[in-house]
DNA sequence: TTGACTTGGTTGCAATCGCAACTAATTATT
DNA sequence: AATAATTAGTTGCGATTGCAACCAAGTCAA
C-alpha cells in the first residue's frame, strides 16, 4: 500500500496534481470555444455564468466564480464587442451595470453548453460515475477551504 | 439526492471545478516561493523536479511535468540567473544540457519542499485522509486520459 | 557523403495576466 | 451637510504566456 513519503514528493503535491488535471481537462475543451467563437477561457466562463444564471452584475460574477475583477472586466468588454452581451445601468446602483446575454450570446451559450456537457460526461466516464460525485465534493471542499 | 442536471451546469463542470481548486490551492503556496525567492510557479516546479529527481535535461523535465518547453527554457534561464542551477553540456548529445541544482538551489528546495509538504498535509486534512488517496488516483486518471 | 528530417533548446511577438492606481458612485461618520 | 471610507468597474504597465519560427546538433536513407 502507498503511504505518504517522508520526503516531499512533487508528484503527489495536491496543487500540482490539480493544476495538471485542470490543464489537461480544460485544454481539450478550450479548442472548442476558441475555434468557434474566438473566446478566451475567461470569456467562456463569463458567458456560461450569464447563460446559466441570467442577468447579473460583474461583481456578482466575481463573487460566484472567484475570477479576478479585471479579468471579468476585460472579458465583458470583449464579449460586448462581439455582440454577445449587453450592459444596462443598474437602477439601484449607479456604479453597477446589469449584464445580460444577447440573442447571439444565448445561441453561443446553448451550443457551447451542450458541447461542454458532452465533454464533462466523457471526463466523468474516465473516473467512474460513483467516484465522480465524490470528486466534486472534495474539490468543492478544497475550493471553499480557508 | 443530487443528480446530474439536464441542462448544462457550469458549477459542476469538471474542468471548471478543477481550475478553481487548482487556483485556490496553488495561490496560498505561491506566496511562499514568490516572497522568499521571487520565483514564478514554473520556476518552483522546475526547481522541485531537479531537487527531487536529480540532474536531468530540460527535455526530461518537459516529459515528466507536461510543462511547455518554452516555459521550462525561460524558467531555467531565470533560475540560472539566480544561481539556483547550473548547466553542463551533455556528453552524449551536443544539443542537450544537463541541469542540476547548485548548493543554493538545493537549499531553496529543502526549505520550499518542507513548506510544501506542510501545505499539502493541511490540504489533505480538509478532504479527509482516506479520501485524499482516492483523489490522487482520480486526478492521475484524468491527467493521463486520452 | 550528401541531403532530408527530426529533435533539444531559444527567441520574437502578440496576447493575456496580475497588481496597483484610478474614476465615479455609495455608504458611513460626524 | 460635509467629509471620510467603501465599492463597482476600468486602465496602465511590467511580467508571463503560447505559438510559430528559428538555430544547431543528431539521425536516417540512399
GROMACS .gro file of C-alpha atoms (C1' of nucleotides) in nm:
model
  352
    1UNK     CA    1   0.000   0.000   0.000
    2UNK     CA    2   0.113   0.351  -0.082
    3UNK     CA    3   0.176   0.582   0.208
    4UNK     CA    4   0.279   0.940   0.248
    5UNK     CA    5   0.652   0.967   0.181
    6UNK     CA    6   0.886   1.117   0.430
    7UNK     CA    7   1.049   1.345   0.177
    8UNK     CA    8   0.847   1.593  -0.020
    9UNK     CA    9   0.701   1.435  -0.331
   10UNK     CA   10   0.619   1.678  -0.609
   11UNK     CA   11   0.408   1.432  -0.799
   12UNK     CA   12   0.179   1.386  -0.503
   13UNK     CA   13   0.165   1.756  -0.424
   14UNK     CA   14  -0.201   1.836  -0.444
   15UNK     CA   15  -0.174   2.183  -0.603
   16UNK     CA   16   0.050   2.031  -0.865
   17UNK     CA   17  -0.182   1.741  -0.940
   18UNK     CA   18  -0.479   1.971  -0.951
   19UNK     CA   19  -0.303   2.205  -1.189
   20UNK     CA   20  -0.216   1.925  -1.421
   21UNK     CA   21  -0.564   1.781  -1.414
   22UNK     CA   22  -0.717   2.124  -1.466
   23UNK     CA   23  -0.484   2.194  -1.753
   24UNK     CA   24  -0.541   1.858  -1.915
   25UNK     CA   25  -0.919   1.867  -1.891
   26UNK     CA   26  -0.951   2.233  -1.989
   27UNK     CA   27  -0.726   2.221  -2.288
   28UNK     CA   28  -0.940   1.987  -2.493
   29UNK     CA   29  -1.245   2.200  -2.447
   30UNK     CA   30  -1.060   2.523  -2.497
   31UNK     CA   31  -1.021   2.438  -2.863
   32UNK     CA   32  -1.398   2.436  -2.895
   33UNK     CA   33  -1.476   2.789  -2.780
   34UNK     CA   34  -1.155   2.927  -2.923
   35UNK     CA   35  -1.207   2.790  -3.271
   36UNK     CA   36  -1.578   2.856  -3.292
   37UNK     CA   37  -1.606   3.193  -3.126
   38UNK     CA   38  -1.252   3.316  -3.068
   39UNK     CA   39  -1.316   3.322  -2.696
   40UNK     CA   40  -1.068   3.303  -2.412
   41UNK     CA   41  -1.131   3.083  -2.113
   42UNK     CA   42  -1.250   3.374  -1.905
   43UNK     CA   43  -1.486   3.487  -2.178
   44UNK     CA   44  -1.636   3.142  -2.196
   45UNK     CA   45  -1.685   3.133  -1.823
   46UNK     CA   46  -1.848   3.472  -1.808
   47UNK     CA   47  -2.077   3.371  -2.091
   48UNK     CA   48  -2.162   3.049  -1.913
   49UNK     CA   49  -2.241   3.229  -1.589
   50UNK     CA   50  -2.477   3.468  -1.759
   51UNK     CA   51  -2.626   3.191  -1.969
   52UNK     CA   52  -2.693   2.976  -1.670
   53UNK     CA   53  -2.790   3.224  -1.403
   54UNK     CA   54  -2.931   3.507  -1.608
   55UNK     CA   55  -2.854   3.877  -1.587
   56UNK     CA   56  -2.622   3.990  -1.311
   57UNK     CA   57  -2.352   4.244  -1.245
   58UNK     CA   58  -1.981   4.193  -1.293
   59UNK     CA   59  -1.946   4.195  -0.919
   60UNK     CA   60  -2.182   3.902  -0.889
   61UNK     CA   61  -1.984   3.710  -1.146
   62UNK     CA   62  -1.667   3.773  -0.949
   63UNK     CA   63  -1.825   3.656  -0.628
   64UNK     CA   64  -1.964   3.341  -0.780
   65UNK     CA   65  -1.667   3.243  -0.991
   66UNK     CA   66  -1.370   3.373  -0.796
   67UNK     CA   67  -1.237   3.525  -1.116
   68UNK     CA   68  -1.037   3.846  -1.072
   69UNK     CA   69  -1.241   4.153  -1.142
   70UNK     CA   70  -1.004   4.285  -1.404
   71UNK     CA   71  -1.028   3.962  -1.593
   72UNK     CA   72  -1.404   3.982  -1.579
   73UNK     CA   73  -1.399   4.344  -1.684
   74UNK     CA   74  -1.194   4.268  -1.992
   75UNK     CA   75  -1.392   3.958  -2.079
   76UNK     CA   76  -1.713   4.158  -2.058
   77UNK     CA   77  -1.570   4.424  -2.287
   78UNK     CA   78  -1.465   4.160  -2.538
   79UNK     CA   79  -1.799   3.980  -2.527
   80UNK     CA   80  -1.979   4.309  -2.569
   81UNK     CA   81  -1.760   4.386  -2.867
   82UNK     CA   82  -1.861   4.055  -3.019
   83UNK     CA   83  -2.227   4.130  -2.963
   84UNK     CA   84  -2.263   3.850  -2.712
   85UNK     CA   85  -2.378   4.059  -2.420
   86UNK     CA   86  -2.530   4.396  -2.340
   87UNK     CA   87  -2.491   4.627  -2.044
   88UNK     CA   88  -2.775   4.813  -1.878
   89UNK     CA   89  -2.738   5.064  -1.595
   90UNK     CA   90  -2.847   4.929  -1.261
   91UNK     CA   91  -3.149   5.116  -1.125
   92UNK     CA   92  -3.032   5.064  -0.768
   93UNK     CA   93  -2.665   5.140  -0.800
   94UNK     CA   94  -2.525   5.397  -1.036
   95UNK     CA   95  -2.186   5.231  -1.041
   96UNK     CA   96  -2.302   4.886  -1.134
   97UNK     CA   97  -2.413   4.755  -1.469
   98UNK     CA   98  -2.650   4.470  -1.529
   99UNK     CA   99  -2.502   4.230  -1.779
  100UNK     CA  100  -2.717   4.005  -1.990
  101UNK     CA  101  -2.671   3.791  -2.296
  102UNK     CA  102  -2.796   3.900  -2.636
  103UNK     CA  103  -2.967   3.653  -2.869
  104UNK     CA  104  -2.628   3.585  -3.018
  105UNK     CA  105  -2.482   3.523  -2.674
  106UNK     CA  106  -2.762   3.289  -2.581
  107UNK     CA  107  -2.713   3.094  -2.901
  108UNK     CA  108  -2.342   3.062  -2.830
  109UNK     CA  109  -2.418   2.950  -2.478
  110UNK     CA  110  -2.666   2.692  -2.597
  111UNK     CA  111  -2.417   2.541  -2.836
  112UNK     CA  112  -2.117   2.554  -2.606
  113UNK     CA  113  -2.318   2.436  -2.310
  114UNK     CA  114  -2.416   2.121  -2.492
  115UNK     CA  115  -2.063   2.052  -2.603
  116UNK     CA  116  -1.936   2.118  -2.253
  117UNK     CA  117  -2.186   1.879  -2.109
  118UNK     CA  118  -2.073   1.611  -2.351
  119UNK     CA  119  -1.712   1.676  -2.260
  120UNK     CA  120  -1.796   1.656  -1.894
  121UNK     CA  121  -1.966   1.323  -1.941
  122UNK     CA  122  -1.665   1.168  -2.108
  123UNK     CA  123  -1.437   1.303  -1.836
  124UNK     CA  124  -1.657   1.161  -1.566
  125UNK     CA  125  -1.662   0.840  -1.755
  126UNK     CA  126  -1.289   0.804  -1.711
  127UNK     CA  127  -1.306   0.833  -1.333
  128UNK     CA  128  -1.616   0.625  -1.291
  129UNK     CA  129  -1.968   0.750  -1.219
  130UNK     CA  130  -1.984   0.695  -0.843
  131UNK     CA  131  -1.634   0.830  -0.782
  132UNK     CA  132  -1.713   1.139  -0.984
  133UNK     CA  133  -1.968   1.257  -0.729
  134UNK     CA  134  -1.711   1.217  -0.453
  135UNK     CA  135  -1.462   1.406  -0.662
  136UNK     CA  136  -1.695   1.703  -0.689
  137UNK     CA  137  -1.743   1.711  -0.320
  138UNK     CA  138  -1.372   1.702  -0.248
  139UNK     CA  139  -1.298   1.972  -0.499
  140UNK     CA  140  -1.565   2.194  -0.354
  141UNK     CA  141  -1.423   2.145  -0.012
  142UNK     CA  142  -1.079   2.248  -0.132
  143UNK     CA  143  -1.220   2.550  -0.311
  144UNK     CA  144  -1.406   2.669  -0.005
  145UNK     CA  145  -1.127   2.592   0.237
  146UNK     CA  146  -0.976   2.880   0.437
  147UNK     CA  147  -3.014   1.327  -0.359
  148UNK     CA  148  -2.827   1.529  -0.617
  149UNK     CA  149  -2.837   1.403  -0.972
  150UNK     CA  150  -2.689   1.512  -1.300
  151UNK     CA  151  -2.892   1.807  -1.428
  152UNK     CA  152  -3.046   1.805  -1.769
  153UNK     CA  153  -2.918   2.148  -1.856
  154UNK     CA  154  -2.550   2.223  -1.853
  155UNK     CA  155  -2.431   2.318  -1.507
  156UNK     CA  156  -2.118   2.530  -1.501
  157UNK     CA  157  -2.058   2.473  -1.134
  158UNK     CA  158  -2.041   2.100  -1.185
  159UNK     CA  159  -1.830   2.125  -1.497
  160UNK     CA  160  -1.521   1.929  -1.412
  161UNK     CA  161  -1.263   2.147  -1.587
  162UNK     CA  162  -1.413   2.445  -1.409
  163UNK     CA  163  -1.408   2.280  -1.067
  164UNK     CA  164  -1.056   2.159  -1.122
  165UNK     CA  165  -0.941   2.504  -1.225
  166UNK     CA  166  -1.091   2.660  -0.919
  167UNK     CA  167  -0.945   2.401  -0.690
  168UNK     CA  168  -0.606   2.428  -0.856
  169UNK     CA  169  -0.615   2.803  -0.832
  170UNK     CA  170  -0.728   2.805  -0.472
  171UNK     CA  171  -0.472   2.553  -0.352
  172UNK     CA  172  -0.185   2.695  -0.553
  173UNK     CA  173  -0.238   3.055  -0.459
  174UNK     CA  174  -0.167   3.014  -0.093
  175UNK     CA  175   0.161   2.842  -0.160
  176UNK     CA  176   0.257   3.076  -0.437
  177UNK     CA  177   0.308   3.350  -0.182
  178UNK     CA  178   0.577   3.136  -0.022
  179UNK     CA  179   0.811   3.091  -0.315
  180UNK     CA  180   0.731   3.432  -0.456
  181UNK     CA  181   0.807   3.623  -0.139
  182UNK     CA  182   1.110   3.423  -0.035
  183UNK     CA  183   1.281   3.367  -0.366
  184UNK     CA  184   1.097   3.575  -0.622
  185UNK     CA  185   1.010   3.262  -0.812
  186UNK     CA  186   0.725   3.200  -1.054
  187UNK     CA  187   0.520   2.886  -1.039
  188UNK     CA  188   0.710   2.731  -1.326
  189UNK     CA  189   1.042   2.812  -1.164
  190UNK     CA  190   0.932   2.647  -0.845
  191UNK     CA  191   0.824   2.338  -1.032
  192UNK     CA  192   1.145   2.310  -1.226
  193UNK     CA  193   1.340   2.351  -0.905
  194UNK     CA  194   1.129   2.085  -0.739
  195UNK     CA  195   1.181   1.843  -1.023
  196UNK     CA  196   1.555   1.882  -1.012
  197UNK     CA  197   1.556   1.872  -0.635
  198UNK     CA  198   1.357   1.556  -0.621
  199UNK     CA  199   1.484   1.361  -0.918
  200UNK     CA  200   1.835   1.496  -0.955
  201UNK     CA  201   2.012   1.623  -1.266
  202UNK     CA  202   1.827   1.593  -1.593
  203UNK     CA  203   1.781   1.775  -1.918
  204UNK     CA  204   1.512   2.030  -1.995
  205UNK     CA  205   1.355   1.777  -2.223
  206UNK     CA  206   1.318   1.533  -1.937
  207UNK     CA  207   1.153   1.797  -1.725
  208UNK     CA  208   0.905   1.864  -2.003
  209UNK     CA  209   0.824   1.498  -2.042
  210UNK     CA  210   0.772   1.447  -1.672
  211UNK     CA  211   0.583   1.762  -1.593
  212UNK     CA  212   0.392   1.834  -1.913
  213UNK     CA  213   0.513   2.193  -1.892
  214UNK     CA  214   0.565   2.366  -2.227
  215UNK     CA  215   0.925   2.368  -2.333
  216UNK     CA  216   0.944   2.743  -2.372
  217UNK     CA  217   0.821   2.786  -2.017
  218UNK     CA  218   1.086   2.546  -1.898
  219UNK     CA  219   1.351   2.719  -2.105
  220UNK     CA  220   1.274   3.054  -1.951
  221UNK     CA  221   1.242   2.918  -1.600
  222UNK     CA  222   1.581   2.753  -1.636
  223UNK     CA  223   1.735   3.078  -1.754
  224UNK     CA  224   1.586   3.262  -1.459
  225UNK     CA  225   1.695   3.002  -1.206
  226UNK     CA  226   2.042   3.004  -1.354
  227UNK     CA  227   2.049   3.380  -1.324
  228UNK     CA  228   1.961   3.346  -0.957
  229UNK     CA  229   2.239   3.095  -0.905
  230UNK     CA  230   1.995   2.816  -0.830
  231UNK     CA  231   2.103   2.580  -1.103
  232UNK     CA  232   2.392   2.513  -1.338
  233UNK     CA  233   2.407   2.375  -1.688
  234UNK     CA  234   2.660   2.124  -1.810
  235UNK     CA  235   2.692   2.002  -2.167
  236UNK     CA  236   2.562   1.653  -2.218
  237UNK     CA  237   2.839   1.413  -2.313
  238UNK     CA  238   2.602   1.210  -2.526
  239UNK     CA  239   2.411   1.481  -2.704
  240UNK     CA  240   2.564   1.809  -2.809
  241UNK     CA  241   2.225   1.978  -2.816
  242UNK     CA  242   2.117   1.884  -2.468
  243UNK     CA  243   2.228   2.033  -2.139
  244UNK     CA  244   2.231   1.856  -1.807
  245UNK     CA  245   2.065   2.073  -1.547
  246UNK     CA  246   2.146   2.038  -1.180
  247UNK     CA  247   2.087   2.240  -0.868
  248UNK     CA  248   2.364   2.439  -0.708
  249UNK     CA  249   2.408   2.443  -0.331
  250UNK     CA  250   2.187   2.748  -0.323
  251UNK     CA  251   1.925   2.569  -0.531
  252UNK     CA  252   1.934   2.266  -0.306
  253UNK     CA  253   1.892   2.484  -0.002
  254UNK     CA  254   1.593   2.655  -0.157
  255UNK     CA  255   1.446   2.320  -0.249
  256UNK     CA  256   1.495   2.188   0.102
  257UNK     CA  257   1.315   2.482   0.254
  258UNK     CA  258   1.036   2.503   0.000
  259UNK     CA  259   0.992   2.128  -0.004
  260UNK     CA  260   0.926   2.124   0.366
  261UNK     CA  261   0.682   2.408   0.346
  262UNK     CA  262   0.509   2.245   0.051
  263UNK     CA  263   0.477   1.924   0.241
  264UNK     CA  264   0.318   2.106   0.530
  265UNK     CA  265   0.080   2.281   0.296
  266UNK     CA  266  -0.010   1.953   0.135
  267UNK     CA  267  -0.087   1.799   0.469
  268UNK     CA  268  -0.329   2.071   0.565
  269UNK     CA  269  -0.498   2.047   0.226
  270UNK     CA  270  -0.535   1.675   0.259
  271UNK     CA  271  -0.665   1.728   0.606
  272UNK     CA  272  -0.959   1.923   0.468
  273UNK     CA  273  -1.068   1.641   0.238
  274UNK     CA  274  -1.001   1.364   0.485
  275UNK     CA  275  -0.711   1.120   0.482
  276UNK     CA  276  -0.872   0.821   0.315
  277UNK     CA  277  -1.048   1.028   0.053
  278UNK     CA  278  -0.726   1.205  -0.032
  279UNK     CA  279  -0.571   0.886  -0.167
  280UNK     CA  280  -0.874   0.833  -0.391
  281UNK     CA  281  -0.848   1.192  -0.503
  282UNK     CA  282  -0.491   1.138  -0.620
  283UNK     CA  283  -0.590   0.838  -0.817
  284UNK     CA  284  -0.876   1.014  -0.989
  285UNK     CA  285  -0.663   1.314  -1.074
  286UNK     CA  286  -0.395   1.093  -1.221
  287UNK     CA  287  -0.650   0.918  -1.430
  288UNK     CA  288  -0.776   1.249  -1.565
  289UNK     CA  289  -0.424   1.365  -1.634
  290UNK     CA  290  -0.333   1.053  -1.826
  291UNK     CA  291  -0.664   1.030  -2.010
  292UNK     CA  292  -0.663   1.047  -2.391
  293DT     C1'  293   2.894   1.153  -4.811
  294DT     C1'  294   2.515   1.429  -4.900
  295DG     C1'  295   2.082   1.592  -4.823
  296DA     C1'  296   1.609   1.538  -4.591
  297DC     C1'  297   1.409   1.500  -4.144
  298DT     C1'  298   1.385   1.506  -3.652
  299DT     C1'  299   1.492   1.690  -3.205
  300DG     C1'  300   1.682   1.996  -2.787
  301DG     C1'  301   1.653   2.439  -2.688
  302DT     C1'  302   1.593   2.957  -2.763
  303DT     C1'  303   1.378   3.376  -2.930
  304DG     C1'  304   1.022   3.721  -3.130
  305DC     C1'  305   0.590   3.878  -3.092
  306DA     C1'  306   0.127   3.940  -2.991
  307DA     C1'  307  -0.194   3.837  -2.638
  308DT     C1'  308  -0.302   3.770  -2.161
  309DC     C1'  309  -0.236   3.832  -1.676
  310DG     C1'  310  -0.190   4.036  -1.208
  311DC     C1'  311  -0.144   4.402  -0.943
  312DA     C1'  312  -0.173   4.871  -0.819
  313DA     C1'  313  -0.363   5.301  -0.919
  314DC     C1'  314  -0.752   5.535  -1.069
  315DT     C1'  315  -1.260   5.731  -1.152
  316DA     C1'  316  -1.710   5.758  -1.012
  317DA     C1'  317  -2.085   5.645  -0.724
  318DT     C1'  318  -2.241   5.483  -0.248
  319DT     C1'  319  -2.239   5.443   0.229
  320DA     C1'  320  -2.084   5.571   0.687
  321DT     C1'  321  -1.940   5.924   1.022
  322DT     C1'  322  -1.961   6.332   1.244
  323DA     C1'  323  -2.450   6.867   0.503
  324DA     C1'  324  -1.970   6.769   0.456
  325DT     C1'  325  -1.622   6.464   0.454
  326DA     C1'  326  -1.416   6.017   0.508
  327DA     C1'  327  -1.416   5.540   0.387
  328DT     C1'  328  -1.608   5.162   0.052
  329DT     C1'  329  -1.720   4.972  -0.350
  330DA     C1'  330  -1.812   4.885  -0.893
  331DG     C1'  331  -1.560   4.888  -1.261
  332DT     C1'  332  -1.163   5.039  -1.574
  333DT     C1'  333  -0.696   5.121  -1.713
  334DG     C1'  334  -0.169   5.130  -1.729
  335DC     C1'  335   0.213   4.867  -1.710
  336DG     C1'  336   0.551   4.523  -1.637
  337DA     C1'  337   0.570   4.033  -1.627
  338DT     C1'  338   0.419   3.586  -1.813
  339DT     C1'  339   0.230   3.313  -2.165
  340DG     C1'  340   0.163   3.050  -2.612
  341DC     C1'  341   0.268   2.975  -3.058
  342DA     C1'  342   0.540   2.981  -3.451
  343DA     C1'  343   0.975   3.045  -3.636
  344DC     C1'  344   1.430   2.960  -3.574
  345DC     C1'  345   1.929   2.755  -3.482
  346DA     C1'  346   2.229   2.393  -3.410
  347DA     C1'  347   2.321   1.912  -3.340
  348DG     C1'  348   2.177   1.435  -3.439
  349DT     C1'  349   1.963   1.069  -3.718
  350DC     C1'  350   1.815   0.845  -4.129
  351DA     C1'  351   1.840   0.689  -4.613
  352DA     C1'  352   2.009   0.642  -5.036
   0.00000   0.00000   0.00000
